[in-house]
Coordinates of C-alpha atoms and ligand atoms in Angstrom, one line a residue:
M23 CA -4.3 11.4 -27.1
D24 CA -8.0 12.7 -27.2
D25 CA -9.6 15.5 -25.1
T26 CA -11.0 13.2 -22.8
D27 CA -7.5 11.8 -21.9
A28 CA -6.4 15.4 -21.3
F29 CA -9.5 16.1 -19.2
E30 CA -8.7 13.1 -17.1
A31 CA -5.2 14.2 -16.6
A32 CA -6.4 17.6 -15.5
V33 CA -8.9 16.0 -13.1
Y34 CA -6.4 13.7 -11.6
D35 CA -3.9 16.8 -11.1
A36 CA -6.6 18.8 -9.4
W37 CA -7.4 15.7 -7.3
T38 CA -3.9 15.2 -6.0
D39 CA -3.8 18.9 -5.1
A40 CA -7.2 19.2 -3.3
S41 CA -7.2 15.8 -1.4
D42 CA -5.7 15.5 1.9
L43 CA -4.7 11.9 1.1
P44 CA -2.1 10.1 3.5
W45 CA 0.1 9.6 0.3
T46 CA 0.6 13.2 -0.5
E47 CA 2.7 13.9 2.5
D48 CA 5.7 12.2 0.9
V49 CA 7.5 15.0 -1.2
A50 CA 10.0 15.9 1.7
F51 CA 10.7 12.0 2.0
Y52 CA 11.7 11.4 -1.4
R53 CA 13.5 14.5 -1.9
R54 CA 15.7 13.6 1.0
L55 CA 16.4 10.2 -0.4
A56 CA 17.2 11.7 -4.0
R57 CA 19.7 14.2 -2.3
E58 CA 21.4 11.4 -0.2
A59 CA 21.6 9.2 -3.4
D60 CA 24.9 8.7 -5.2
G61 CA 23.4 9.2 -8.8
P62 CA 20.3 10.3 -10.6
A63 CA 16.9 9.2 -9.4
L64 CA 14.0 7.8 -11.3
E65 CA 10.4 8.2 -10.4
V66 CA 8.1 5.3 -11.5
G67 CA 4.6 6.4 -12.3
V68 CA 5.2 10.2 -12.4
G69 CA 1.8 11.0 -13.5
T70 CA 1.3 14.6 -13.8
G71 CA 4.2 15.4 -11.7
R72 CA 3.1 16.2 -8.3
V73 CA 6.3 14.8 -6.6
Y74 CA 8.5 14.9 -9.8
L75 CA 8.2 18.5 -10.5
E76 CA 8.9 19.5 -6.7
L77 CA 12.3 17.8 -6.9
R78 CA 13.1 19.1 -10.4
R79 CA 12.4 22.7 -9.0
D80 CA 15.0 21.9 -6.6
G81 CA 17.5 21.0 -9.5
I82 CA 17.5 17.1 -8.6
D83 CA 18.7 15.0 -11.5
I84 CA 15.8 13.0 -12.2
D85 CA 13.9 11.0 -14.9
G86 CA 10.3 9.9 -14.8
I87 CA 8.3 7.2 -16.5
D88 CA 4.6 6.6 -16.8
L89 CA 2.0 4.5 -18.7
S90 CA -0.3 7.6 -19.5
A91 CA 0.8 9.8 -22.5
A92 CA -1.8 12.5 -21.4
R93 CA -0.7 12.6 -17.7
L94 CA 2.9 13.1 -19.2
A95 CA 1.7 15.8 -21.5
H96 CA 0.1 17.8 -18.5
L97 CA 3.3 17.4 -16.7
R98 CA 5.3 18.9 -19.6
E99 CA 2.8 21.8 -20.0
T100 CA 3.4 22.6 -16.2
A101 CA 7.1 22.4 -16.5
D102 CA 7.1 24.4 -20.0
A103 CA 5.1 27.1 -18.0
E104 CA 7.8 27.4 -15.2
G105 CA 10.7 27.1 -17.6
I106 CA 11.8 23.7 -16.0
D107 CA 13.5 21.0 -18.1
V108 CA 12.1 17.5 -17.6
S109 CA 13.2 14.2 -18.5
V110 CA 10.2 12.0 -18.6
R111 CA 8.8 9.2 -21.0
Q112 CA 6.0 6.8 -21.6
A113 CA 7.1 3.4 -20.4
D114 CA 5.5 0.4 -18.4
V115 CA 7.4 -0.5 -15.4
T116 CA 7.0 -4.1 -16.0
T117 CA 8.9 -3.9 -19.3
F118 CA 11.0 -0.6 -19.4
D119 CA 14.7 -0.4 -20.4
P120 CA 16.4 2.0 -18.2
D121 CA 18.3 4.7 -19.9
R122 CA 21.1 5.0 -17.3
E123 CA 22.1 3.6 -13.9
Y124 CA 20.2 5.2 -11.0
G125 CA 21.1 6.1 -7.4
L126 CA 17.6 6.0 -6.3
V127 CA 14.4 4.5 -7.9
Y128 CA 11.1 5.3 -6.1
C129 CA 7.4 4.6 -6.5
P130 CA 5.4 6.9 -4.5
A131 CA 1.3 7.5 -4.3
R132 CA 0.6 3.8 -4.1
V133 CA 1.8 3.3 -7.7
F134 CA 2.9 -0.2 -7.0
N135 CA -0.8 -1.3 -6.2
L136 CA -1.6 -0.6 -9.8
V137 CA 0.5 -3.4 -11.0
T138 CA -1.8 -6.3 -10.2
S139 CA -0.4 -9.5 -11.3
L140 CA 2.2 -11.4 -9.3
A141 CA 4.0 -12.0 -12.7
D142 CA 4.0 -8.2 -13.2
Q143 CA 4.9 -7.3 -9.8
R144 CA 8.1 -9.5 -10.0
A145 CA 8.9 -8.1 -13.4
A146 CA 8.4 -4.6 -12.3
L147 CA 10.7 -5.3 -9.2
Q148 CA 13.4 -7.0 -11.3
N149 CA 13.6 -4.0 -13.7
I150 CA 13.7 -1.6 -10.9
H151 CA 16.4 -3.7 -9.2
D152 CA 18.4 -3.9 -12.4
A153 CA 18.2 -0.1 -13.0
L154 CA 20.0 0.6 -9.7
A155 CA 23.6 0.9 -9.2
P156 CA 25.1 -1.6 -6.6
G157 CA 24.5 -0.2 -3.0
S158 CA 21.7 2.2 -4.1
R159 CA 18.0 2.2 -2.9
F160 CA 14.5 1.4 -3.9
A161 CA 11.6 3.3 -2.0
L162 CA 8.0 3.0 -2.1
N163 CA 4.7 3.9 -0.1
T164 CA 1.5 2.3 -0.1
F165 CA -1.4 1.2 2.4
A166 CA -1.1 -1.9 4.6
P167 CA -4.3 -3.8 3.7
D168 CA -6.7 -4.1 6.6
P169 CA -9.6 -6.5 6.4
H170 CA -11.7 -4.5 8.7
F171 CA -11.2 -1.3 6.6
V172 CA -12.1 -3.4 3.5
A173 CA -15.3 -4.6 5.3
E174 CA -16.4 -1.3 6.3
T175 CA -15.6 1.0 3.4
Y176 CA -15.4 -1.1 0.2
G177 CA -18.7 -0.7 -1.7
E178 CA -19.4 2.7 -0.2
P179 CA -19.1 5.9 -2.2
S180 CA -17.1 8.7 -1.1
E181 CA -16.9 12.1 -2.6
I182 CA -14.6 15.0 -3.2
E183 CA -15.0 18.2 -5.2
V184 CA -12.3 19.5 -7.3
A185 CA -12.0 22.7 -9.4
V186 CA -10.7 22.2 -13.2
D187 CA -10.6 25.2 -15.5
G188 CA -12.9 27.3 -13.2
A189 CA -15.6 24.6 -13.2
T190 CA -16.3 22.4 -10.0
Y191 CA -16.6 18.6 -10.4
T192 CA -17.5 16.0 -7.8
L193 CA -15.3 12.7 -7.9
R194 CA -17.5 9.9 -6.6
D195 CA -15.2 6.9 -5.8
V196 CA -16.2 3.1 -5.0
M197 CA -13.7 0.5 -4.1
E198 CA -14.6 -3.0 -4.6
L199 CA -12.8 -6.2 -3.7
D200 CA -13.5 -8.1 -7.1
D201 CA -11.3 -11.2 -6.2
A202 CA -10.8 -11.9 -2.5
I203 CA -8.6 -14.9 -3.3
E204 CA -6.1 -13.0 -5.4
R205 CA -6.9 -9.7 -3.3
V206 CA -7.5 -7.6 -6.5
G207 CA -10.0 -4.9 -6.5
T208 CA -11.3 -2.0 -8.6
Q209 CA -11.3 1.7 -7.9
H210 CA -14.7 2.9 -9.7
R211 CA -14.7 6.8 -10.3
E212 CA -17.4 9.0 -11.6
V213 CA -16.6 12.5 -12.6
V214 CA -19.8 14.3 -12.1
D215 CA -20.3 18.0 -13.2
A216 CA -22.4 20.7 -11.4
D217 CA -25.6 19.5 -13.3
G218 CA -25.2 16.2 -11.8
D219 CA -24.2 14.8 -15.2
V220 CA -21.4 11.9 -15.2
V221 CA -18.8 13.6 -17.5
F222 CA -16.7 10.3 -17.4
E223 CA -15.9 7.3 -15.6
T224 CA -12.7 5.3 -14.9
E225 CA -12.1 1.9 -13.6
T226 CA -8.8 1.5 -11.9
P227 CA -7.6 -2.2 -11.0
L228 CA -5.5 -2.5 -8.0
A229 CA -3.8 -5.0 -6.0
L230 CA -3.8 -5.5 -2.0
V231 CA -0.2 -6.0 -1.3
T232 CA 0.8 -6.8 2.2
K233 CA 4.2 -6.1 4.0
R234 CA 5.0 -10.0 3.9
E235 CA 4.4 -10.1 0.0
F236 CA 6.7 -7.0 -0.4
E237 CA 9.4 -9.0 1.7
L238 CA 9.3 -12.0 -0.6
L239 CA 8.9 -9.8 -3.7
F240 CA 12.1 -7.8 -2.6
A241 CA 14.1 -11.2 -1.9
D242 CA 13.0 -12.5 -5.2
A243 CA 14.3 -9.4 -7.2
G244 CA 17.5 -9.9 -5.4
F245 CA 17.5 -6.8 -3.0
S246 CA 19.9 -7.3 -0.4
D247 CA 18.0 -5.7 2.7
W248 CA 15.0 -3.8 3.4
T249 CA 13.1 -1.8 6.1
F250 CA 9.5 -1.0 6.6
Y251 CA 8.4 2.5 8.3
G252 CA 4.8 3.6 9.4
G253 CA 4.6 7.0 7.5
F254 CA 7.3 9.3 6.2
D255 CA 9.1 10.4 9.4
G256 CA 11.1 7.2 10.0
G257 CA 9.0 5.7 12.8
P258 CA 7.9 2.0 13.2
L259 CA 5.3 0.5 11.2
E260 CA 2.7 -0.3 14.0
T261 CA -1.0 0.0 12.6
T262 CA -2.6 -0.3 9.2
S263 CA -3.7 3.4 9.6
Q264 CA -0.2 4.3 8.9
E265 CA 1.1 4.6 5.5
L266 CA 3.4 1.6 4.7
V267 CA 6.8 3.0 3.6
A268 CA 9.6 0.5 2.3
V269 CA 13.2 1.2 1.6
A270 CA 15.0 -1.6 -0.2
E271 CA 18.8 -1.7 -0.8
R272 CA 20.5 -3.2 -3.9
Ligands
LIG306 C1 -1.5 7.2 -8.2 S1 -0.8 7.8 -9.8 C2 0.6 8.7 -8.9 C3 0.9 9.9 -10.0 C4 2.2 10.7 -9.2 N1 3.4 9.9 -9.0 C5 1.6 11.3 -7.8 O1 2.2 11.2 -6.8 O2 0.8 12.1 -7.9 C6 -0.2 6.5 -10.5 C7 0.6 6.7 -11.8 O3 1.2 5.4 -12.2 C8 1.2 5.2 -13.5 N2 1.1 3.9 -13.7 C9 0.2 2.8 -13.4 N3 0.9 1.7 -13.7 C10 2.0 1.9 -14.2 C11 3.0 0.9 -15.0 N4 2.8 -0.3 -15.1 N5 4.3 1.5 -15.3 C12 4.3 3.1 -15.4 N6 3.4 3.7 -14.7 C13 2.3 3.2 -14.3 C14 -0.4 5.6 -13.8 O4 -0.5 5.9 -15.3 C15 -0.5 6.8 -12.8 O5 -0.3 8.1 -13.6

Protein backbone atom coordinates (compact mmCIF):
# COMPACT_ATOMS: atom_id res chain seq x y z
CA MET A 1 0.00 0.00 0.00
CA ASP A 2 1.47 3.39 -0.95
CA ASP A 3 0.81 6.86 0.48
CA THR A 4 -1.69 7.69 -2.29
CA ASP A 5 -3.83 4.68 -1.34
CA ALA A 6 -3.73 5.72 2.33
CA PHE A 7 -4.64 9.31 1.40
CA GLU A 8 -7.47 8.07 -0.84
CA ALA A 9 -8.82 6.05 2.10
CA ALA A 10 -8.66 9.13 4.37
CA VAL A 11 -10.44 11.25 1.74
CA TYR A 12 -13.10 8.55 1.32
CA ASP A 13 -13.61 8.40 5.08
CA ALA A 14 -13.97 12.20 5.30
CA TRP A 15 -16.43 12.15 2.39
CA THR A 16 -18.77 9.62 4.04
CA ASP A 17 -18.67 11.79 7.20
CA ALA A 18 -19.16 15.15 5.49
CA SER A 19 -21.84 14.30 2.96
CA ASP A 20 -25.56 14.04 3.59
CA LEU A 21 -25.90 11.26 1.03
CA PRO A 22 -29.16 9.26 1.23
CA TRP A 23 -27.26 6.04 1.74
CA THR A 24 -25.61 7.25 4.95
CA GLU A 25 -28.91 7.08 6.91
CA ASP A 26 -28.59 3.32 7.09
CA VAL A 27 -26.81 2.51 10.35
CA ALA A 28 -29.89 2.02 12.55
CA PHE A 29 -31.45 -0.21 9.88
CA TYR A 30 -28.47 -2.58 9.59
CA ARG A 31 -27.98 -2.54 13.38
CA ARG A 32 -31.58 -3.71 13.84
CA LEU A 33 -31.22 -6.50 11.26
CA ALA A 34 -27.96 -7.64 12.89
CA ARG A 35 -29.63 -7.71 16.34
CA GLU A 36 -32.56 -9.73 14.96
CA ALA A 37 -30.24 -12.21 13.22
CA ASP A 38 -29.69 -15.68 14.58
CA GLY A 39 -25.91 -15.74 14.12
CA PRO A 40 -23.03 -13.43 13.22
CA ALA A 41 -23.24 -10.73 10.54
CA LEU A 42 -21.05 -10.07 7.52
CA GLU A 43 -20.71 -6.65 5.88
CA VAL A 44 -19.68 -6.73 2.21
CA GLY A 45 -17.61 -3.68 1.23
CA VAL A 46 -16.82 -2.37 4.72
CA GLY A 47 -14.58 0.40 3.36
CA THR A 48 -13.24 2.52 6.22
CA GLY A 49 -15.91 1.18 8.57
CA ARG A 50 -18.65 3.82 8.58
CA VAL A 51 -21.33 1.19 9.35
CA TYR A 52 -19.16 -1.70 10.51
CA LEU A 53 -17.54 0.20 13.40
CA GLU A 54 -20.90 1.46 14.67
CA LEU A 55 -22.10 -2.15 14.95
CA ARG A 56 -18.85 -3.26 16.59
CA ARG A 57 -19.19 -0.37 19.11
CA ASP A 58 -22.50 -2.00 20.07
CA GLY A 59 -20.74 -5.33 20.61
CA ILE A 60 -22.31 -7.03 17.57
CA ASP A 61 -20.44 -10.10 16.28
CA ILE A 62 -19.63 -9.04 12.74
CA ASP A 63 -17.04 -9.74 10.05
CA GLY A 64 -16.24 -7.53 7.09
CA ILE A 65 -14.67 -7.88 3.67
CA ASP A 66 -13.43 -5.27 1.21
CA LEU A 67 -11.31 -5.14 -1.93
CA SER A 68 -9.22 -2.22 -0.69
CA ALA A 69 -6.27 -2.94 1.62
CA ALA A 70 -5.86 0.81 2.24
CA ARG A 71 -9.45 1.29 3.42
CA LEU A 72 -9.17 -1.75 5.68
CA ALA A 73 -5.95 -0.33 7.14
CA HIS A 74 -7.78 2.95 7.83
CA LEU A 75 -10.62 1.02 9.51
CA ARG A 76 -8.13 -0.89 11.70
CA GLU A 77 -6.40 2.36 12.73
CA THR A 78 -9.72 3.86 13.85
CA ALA A 79 -10.59 0.65 15.73
CA ASP A 80 -7.15 0.49 17.41
CA ALA A 81 -7.47 4.10 18.56
CA GLU A 82 -10.79 3.23 20.23
CA GLY A 83 -9.69 -0.18 21.52
CA ILE A 84 -12.30 -2.04 19.42
CA ASP A 85 -11.56 -5.59 18.15
CA VAL A 86 -12.36 -6.03 14.49
CA SER A 87 -12.58 -8.98 12.12
CA VAL A 88 -12.08 -7.67 8.59
CA ARG A 89 -10.12 -9.01 5.65
CA GLN A 90 -9.33 -8.24 2.04
CA ALA A 91 -11.60 -10.27 -0.23
CA ASP A 92 -13.68 -9.89 -3.37
CA VAL A 93 -17.38 -10.67 -2.91
CA THR A 94 -17.38 -12.41 -6.30
CA THR A 95 -14.82 -15.01 -5.16
CA PHE A 96 -14.69 -15.01 -1.34
CA ASP A 97 -14.83 -18.14 0.83
CA PRO A 98 -16.86 -17.48 3.97
CA ASP A 99 -15.12 -18.24 7.28
CA ARG A 100 -18.37 -19.18 8.99
CA GLU A 101 -22.15 -19.33 8.54
CA TYR A 102 -23.90 -15.98 8.88
CA GLY A 103 -27.27 -14.92 10.29
CA LEU A 104 -27.12 -11.73 8.21
CA VAL A 105 -25.11 -10.55 5.21
CA TYR A 106 -25.55 -6.94 4.16
CA CYS A 107 -24.22 -4.73 1.43
CA PRO A 108 -24.70 -1.05 2.32
CA ALA A 109 -23.81 2.20 0.57
CA ARG A 110 -24.63 1.07 -2.96
CA VAL A 111 -21.68 -1.33 -2.86
CA PHE A 112 -23.48 -3.82 -5.10
CA ASN A 113 -23.40 -1.31 -7.99
CA LEU A 114 -19.60 -1.59 -7.99
CA VAL A 115 -19.98 -5.19 -9.20
CA THR A 116 -20.56 -4.32 -12.81
CA SER A 117 -20.75 -7.45 -14.99
CA LEU A 118 -23.74 -9.78 -14.93
CA ALA A 119 -21.41 -12.77 -14.37
CA ASP A 120 -19.87 -11.08 -11.32
CA GLN A 121 -23.27 -10.01 -9.96
CA ARG A 122 -24.49 -13.61 -10.18
CA ALA A 123 -21.30 -14.91 -8.54
CA ALA A 124 -21.54 -12.32 -5.75
CA LEU A 125 -25.14 -13.19 -4.93
CA GLN A 126 -24.43 -16.92 -5.08
CA ASN A 127 -21.52 -16.48 -2.63
CA ILE A 128 -23.66 -14.36 -0.32
CA HIS A 129 -26.51 -16.88 -0.47
CA ASP A 130 -24.15 -19.75 0.32
CA ALA A 131 -22.60 -17.85 3.25
CA LEU A 132 -26.02 -17.53 4.95
CA ALA A 133 -27.56 -20.01 7.34
CA PRO A 134 -30.92 -21.37 6.11
CA GLY A 135 -33.74 -18.97 7.08
CA SER A 136 -31.41 -15.97 7.44
CA ARG A 137 -31.33 -12.71 5.49
CA PHE A 138 -29.38 -10.64 3.00
CA ALA A 139 -29.99 -6.87 2.81
CA LEU A 140 -28.72 -4.12 0.56
CA ASN A 141 -29.45 -0.55 -0.40
CA THR A 142 -28.94 1.23 -3.67
CA PHE A 143 -30.54 3.81 -5.97
CA ALA A 144 -33.39 3.01 -8.32
CA PRO A 145 -32.02 4.11 -11.72
CA ASP A 146 -34.07 6.99 -13.15
CA PRO A 147 -33.55 7.90 -16.85
CA HIS A 148 -34.63 11.52 -16.19
CA PHE A 149 -32.07 11.86 -13.40
CA VAL A 150 -29.38 10.36 -15.65
CA ALA A 151 -30.27 12.76 -18.50
CA GLU A 152 -30.24 15.80 -16.20
CA THR A 153 -27.23 15.17 -13.97
CA TYR A 154 -24.80 12.80 -15.70
CA GLY A 155 -21.93 14.73 -17.27
CA GLU A 156 -22.46 17.61 -14.81
CA PRO A 157 -19.83 18.12 -12.10
CA SER A 158 -20.87 18.26 -8.44
CA GLU A 159 -18.56 19.41 -5.67
CA ILE A 160 -18.22 18.84 -1.95
CA GLU A 161 -15.53 20.01 0.48
CA VAL A 162 -13.88 17.67 2.95
CA ALA A 163 -11.22 18.17 5.63
CA VAL A 164 -8.33 15.69 5.87
CA ASP A 165 -5.55 16.17 8.44
CA GLY A 166 -6.43 19.84 8.86
CA ALA A 167 -6.41 20.65 5.11
CA THR A 168 -9.48 21.28 2.97
CA TYR A 169 -10.00 19.51 -0.34
CA THR A 170 -12.72 19.79 -2.95
CA LEU A 171 -14.07 16.55 -4.38
CA ARG A 172 -15.23 17.17 -7.94
CA ASP A 173 -17.37 14.27 -9.16
CA VAL A 174 -18.78 13.65 -12.62
CA MET A 175 -20.92 10.62 -13.49
CA GLU A 176 -20.88 9.34 -17.06
CA LEU A 177 -23.07 6.65 -18.62
CA ASP A 178 -20.44 4.89 -20.74
CA ASP A 179 -22.60 2.08 -22.06
CA ALA A 180 -26.33 2.77 -22.36
CA ILE A 181 -27.02 -0.78 -23.55
CA GLU A 182 -25.40 -2.50 -20.57
CA ARG A 183 -26.19 0.47 -18.29
CA VAL A 184 -22.69 0.73 -16.94
CA GLY A 185 -21.10 4.07 -16.11
CA THR A 186 -18.14 5.62 -14.35
CA GLN A 187 -17.82 8.00 -11.43
CA HIS A 188 -14.86 10.28 -12.19
CA ARG A 189 -13.51 12.04 -9.10
CA GLU A 190 -10.86 14.73 -8.87
CA VAL A 191 -9.49 15.62 -5.44
CA VAL A 192 -8.46 19.27 -5.60
CA ASP A 193 -6.36 21.05 -2.96
CA ALA A 194 -6.74 24.64 -1.72
CA ASP A 195 -4.41 25.90 -4.55
CA GLY A 196 -6.72 24.40 -7.16
CA ASP A 197 -4.28 21.58 -8.02
CA VAL A 198 -5.65 18.10 -8.66
CA VAL A 199 -3.96 15.91 -6.04
CA PHE A 200 -5.28 12.67 -7.47
CA GLU A 201 -8.12 11.24 -9.55
CA THR A 202 -10.19 8.10 -9.29
CA GLU A 203 -12.39 6.31 -11.81
CA THR A 204 -15.03 4.02 -10.33
CA PRO A 205 -17.09 1.88 -12.73
CA LEU A 206 -20.63 1.17 -11.62
CA ALA A 207 -23.72 -0.58 -12.89
CA LEU A 208 -27.25 0.83 -12.81
CA VAL A 209 -29.27 -2.11 -11.46
CA THR A 210 -33.08 -2.01 -11.48
CA LYS A 211 -35.53 -3.56 -9.02
CA ARG A 212 -36.49 -6.15 -11.65
CA GLU A 213 -32.88 -7.14 -12.17
CA PHE A 214 -32.50 -7.63 -8.42
CA GLU A 215 -35.58 -9.85 -8.42
CA LEU A 216 -34.07 -12.01 -11.18
CA LEU A 217 -30.68 -12.07 -9.46
CA PHE A 218 -32.24 -13.10 -6.12
CA ALA A 219 -34.20 -15.88 -7.83
CA ASP A 220 -31.11 -17.00 -9.76
CA ALA A 221 -29.05 -17.27 -6.55
CA GLY A 222 -31.73 -19.37 -4.84
CA PHE A 223 -33.21 -16.88 -2.36
CA SER A 224 -36.71 -17.98 -1.33
CA ASP A 225 -38.36 -14.56 -0.95
CA TRP A 226 -37.56 -10.84 -1.07
CA THR A 227 -39.11 -7.49 -0.17
CA PHE A 228 -38.29 -4.00 -1.43
CA TYR A 229 -38.66 -0.84 0.65
CA GLY A 230 -38.39 2.87 -0.09
CA GLY A 231 -35.82 4.17 2.40
CA PHE A 232 -34.78 2.64 5.72
CA ASP A 233 -38.05 3.02 7.65
CA GLY A 234 -39.92 0.09 6.12
CA GLY A 235 -42.25 2.11 3.86
CA PRO A 236 -43.11 1.13 0.27
CA LEU A 237 -40.81 1.86 -2.68
CA GLU A 238 -42.82 4.38 -4.71
CA THR A 239 -40.42 6.86 -6.32
CA THR A 240 -36.86 6.86 -7.61
CA SER A 241 -36.02 9.63 -5.14
CA GLN A 242 -36.23 7.03 -2.37
CA GLU A 243 -33.33 4.74 -1.58
CA LEU A 244 -34.10 1.24 -2.85
CA VAL A 245 -33.74 -1.14 0.11
CA ALA A 246 -34.01 -4.90 -0.46
CA VAL A 247 -34.20 -7.72 2.06
CA ALA A 248 -33.93 -11.28 0.68
CA GLU A 249 -34.42 -14.50 2.62
CA ARG A 250 -32.46 -17.67 2.20
C1 LIG B 1 -19.23 3.01 -1.34
S1 LIG B 1 -17.96 2.16 -0.44
C2 LIG B 1 -18.85 1.69 1.01
C3 LIG B 1 -17.99 1.60 2.24
C4 LIG B 1 -18.74 1.47 3.56
N1 LIG B 1 -19.53 0.25 3.63
C5 LIG B 1 -19.64 2.64 3.83
O1 LIG B 1 -20.82 2.43 3.96
O2 LIG B 1 -19.15 3.78 3.90
C6 LIG B 1 -17.83 0.70 -1.37
C7 LIG B 1 -16.76 -0.26 -0.87
O3 LIG B 1 -16.97 -1.52 -1.53
C8 LIG B 1 -15.71 -2.07 -1.83
N2 LIG B 1 -15.88 -3.02 -2.93
C9 LIG B 1 -16.13 -2.75 -4.23
N3 LIG B 1 -16.21 -3.87 -4.97
C10 LIG B 1 -16.04 -4.89 -4.10
C11 LIG B 1 -15.99 -6.31 -4.26
N4 LIG B 1 -16.14 -6.90 -5.45
N5 LIG B 1 -15.79 -7.06 -3.15
C12 LIG B 1 -15.62 -6.49 -1.93
N6 LIG B 1 -15.63 -5.15 -1.73
C13 LIG B 1 -15.84 -4.36 -2.80
C14 LIG B 1 -14.83 -0.88 -2.18
O4 LIG B 1 -13.46 -1.18 -2.03
C15 LIG B 1 -15.34 0.17 -1.21
O5 LIG B 1 -14.56 0.25 -0.05
